[in-house]
Amino acid sequence: MALTGIQIFKLTPKKNCKKCGSPTCMAFSMKVAQGAITIDKCPLMSEEALAQLSEATAPPMKTIKVGAGEAITLGGETVLFRHEKTLVSKNVFAVTVTAANADAKLAAIPAVDYERIGERMFVEMVNVKYTGEGADAYAALVQKAAGLGRALILECTDVDAAKAAVEVCKADKPILNGATPENYEAMNAVATAAGVTLGVAAADIDGLYDTIVALEKAGNKNLVFDAGTASVKDTFATAVQMRRAALKDEDRSCGYPSIVNLGALCPGDLPLQAALAAVFTVKYGSIIVMEDMTYAEALALYPLRQNIYTDPQKPMKVAPGIYPLCGADENSVCTLTVDFALTYFVASGELERAGVPCNLLITDAAGMSVLTAWAAGKLSAGTISKFITEEIQDKIKNRTLIIPGKVAILKGELDAKLPDWDVVVGTREAVQIAKFMKQYA
């Protein structure tokens, strides 16, 4: 059970503390209980009380970090649905590599790597599957996969092969996905000795839970669980039931990130894997493993993930600036819209459909749509003219500016504030953009 502010207060030092930002320890305790501040912000807390409270006030789903350098954060969730508050750690995608296809797969993985709304979209992890080639050969395969610079999952239930593989990549902090009810003690020894995360699997959810409890009793809470491959129905049920048990019933033994191995669940059927990847992006795959990730699949899956794992209280925005389209250069006509991501994608898509070279200018409107930004004073003749004079006109020789038709009322003021520019009122609706641009050109 989560602690109340009163329970936290009983364990805090009874002194005022300016450093934590609260005038009294009671106020600080209430902030901790509400999740507004973390317990470690109090410099007067004893180590014993800090250890006790950190465990009690931590999210019911444990936060796990894997990979070296910019580590991947998994888990840490406090709600089941995005609209309740926000989801914390986005799921990641992995592609399976075996000894038989290693060269081709490792060469193909970097092909999916692009940016969307300020976020890099790429295959974050490589799942290196053991297929009985022997400990030395598997270790060599793992070392080759590590050269790609992505976080690793070692899919291996053979203790000797796992030990050899972990030895060559333990500095990269991989996941050793190989603990089962039959071998968990030996696998636990390998994982804890190397300081890596241990993946747990079983034939059913009861066996999975019992194995996790046994590993916790052995002192290992650096775990993830494999949702299984018996059937799509069972895998989905395991992922959902474990998440609900952790967040709703506060059973911390269920509160670990999950691995959903679609390559093993429906081998050879890439369209089905892509469809199921969308399902488990929503509920509740922390790591989704596929046999392959093509650019076409990425264009469907990554925007879905980005939409779900964006704070609903913060609009998705693109960076203000100049976006050349259709081979535009400094002499091409300029069109203007706001930084709301949906508006950008709709407008840019229609402009590209028109095929007319143009520079799409994105102005800062606090992530609002055109009319909303205008009504809120975020899109006005003053803001537009300032944006043009300070950031655009020294980079663009063309002096034609097409503004959205829904703010045609701004044309008069813009003519006065930008006397060197020819301000043109564009279309009211995005669907009319392509026809308008072709006629205007």
Short mmCIF file of C-alpha atoms in Angstrom, two decimals, residues 202 204-211:
data_model
loop_
_atom_site.label_atom_id
_atom_site.label_comp_id
_atom_site.label_asym_id
_atom_site.label_seq_id
_atom_site.Cartn_x
_atom_site.Cartn_y
_atom_site.Cartn_z
CA ALA A 202 7.45 -19.81 -17.66
CA ASP A 204 1.96 -20.05 -17.66
CA ILE A 205 1.34 -16.98 -15.55
CA ASP A 206 1.28 -18.94 -12.27
CA GLY A 207 4.71 -20.41 -12.95
CA LEU A 208 5.95 -16.99 -13.99
CA TYR A 209 4.77 -15.38 -10.77
CA ASP A 210 6.23 -18.12 -8.57
CA THR A 211 9.60 -17.85 -10.30
#
